[in-house]
Amino acid sequence: MPELPEVETIARGLATRVTGDVIESVWLGSKPEPLKSSPEQIVRALEGARIAAVQRMGKHIVFRLEAPQAGPQSARTHAHWTVHLGMTGSLRVCDPAVALAPHTHAVLKLCSGRELRFVDPRRFGRLSVHRDGFQATGVEPLDISFERFAGLFRGRKTPIKSALLNQKLLRGVGNIYADEALARARIRPRHRAATLTYPELRRLYAALQKVLTLAIAAGGSSISDYVDADGEPGFFQIQHRVYGREGKPCRRCGSAIKRVVIAGRSSHYCPRCQK
DNA sequence: ATACCGACCTGTCAGC
DNA sequence: TGCTGACAGGTCGGTA
C-alpha cells in the first residue's frame, strides 16, 4: 500500500509520538513471514532500547535505537530497527486497552504506557534489525539532482514506468506516484526509459518531485484502508489525474483514461495527452 | 546483466 | 446467498 508520501507521513507521526520513549517489552506473533531477522535478534535489539529517532528511507521506516544502559552523555546507537509496510502494513500507537486488531504481528510495550503495534493482513510487510547501520538502495527522489536523475535511465530499454518503480534506481516511488508523475509529465508509461528526450526528462523530474511534495502535504493517498500513525487518512487521492480513473475523462482533455498492465502492474494514462 | 512473470498472502468486490 | 475470478499501494527469485 504505502509509497513514499504515505511512509513519510507515518514516520513523521511516529517521530512526534515515540521519540525518546523506551521499549519495555516486545511480543511477536507466530507467523514467520513478517520477520526478516530472527525473533530472538529482534527482541534482543528492541527490549530496553530507547527510540532516538524515527525516519523514512525510501519505503522503509527506520527507528534508531540507543542502548538501554547508556546515559545521555555516552548514549550511542546500538541498532536500527526497520519496518517495511508492504501493501497492507500499518504501525499504530495506541492505548493497551484497545483490542488487538486481527493480523497484529508485533506489539511493543512502551515505558510511557502506550503500545506500538504492527498490523499487516497480507503479510508482505517486513521487520528487521541492523547492527551495523541500515543502507537502503537507490536515491531519494526528492534529493536527487537533475543530472543524476537523467543518468539513471541511460541505456535502459525497460519502460519508464518500470524504471520509476525500480527501487535500486529511485527509492520510494510506487505504482500510484509513478503513474501520476508520468501523467503530469505527459509521457506514456511504456515509453522506453533510454529514449526519453531532454525536455521529457526535465518534465518528468519536475513532475515527480511536485507530485511527491503535494502528496506529502496532503498526508498521502488513502485508498481503501490506509491511515497514518494517528489513524487519520490522507487526501491526495482526490488530486489523482490517472491512477484508479480508468474510463473516466482526463482532467485536461476529456479523453477516457486507459489502463494497461506493464510488468504486472496496473498502469493508467491518458492516450491523448501522454505520448 | 537485464527484464519479465509468477509467487507470496488476505480481503473485497463484481458478476453470475 | 454463495461461489469464482480479478484485483489491490510491494518485492523477490527463477527464468529467458
GROMACS .gro file of C-alpha atoms (C1' of nucleotides) in nm, chain A residues 1 223-224 243 266, chain C residues 7-11:
model
   10
    1MET     CA    1   0.000   0.000   0.000
  223ILE     CA    2  -0.723   0.402  -0.097
  224SER     CA    3  -0.934   0.152   0.096
  243TYR     CA    4  -0.448   0.638  -1.102
  266SER     CA    5  -0.178  -0.166  -1.349
  298DC     C1'    6  -0.766  -0.711  -0.841
  299DA     C1'    7  -0.506  -0.441  -0.463
  300DG     C1'    8  -0.038   0.071  -0.254
  301DG     C1'    9   0.537  -0.427  -0.290
  302DT     C1'   10   0.926  -0.724  -0.352
   0.00000   0.00000   0.00000
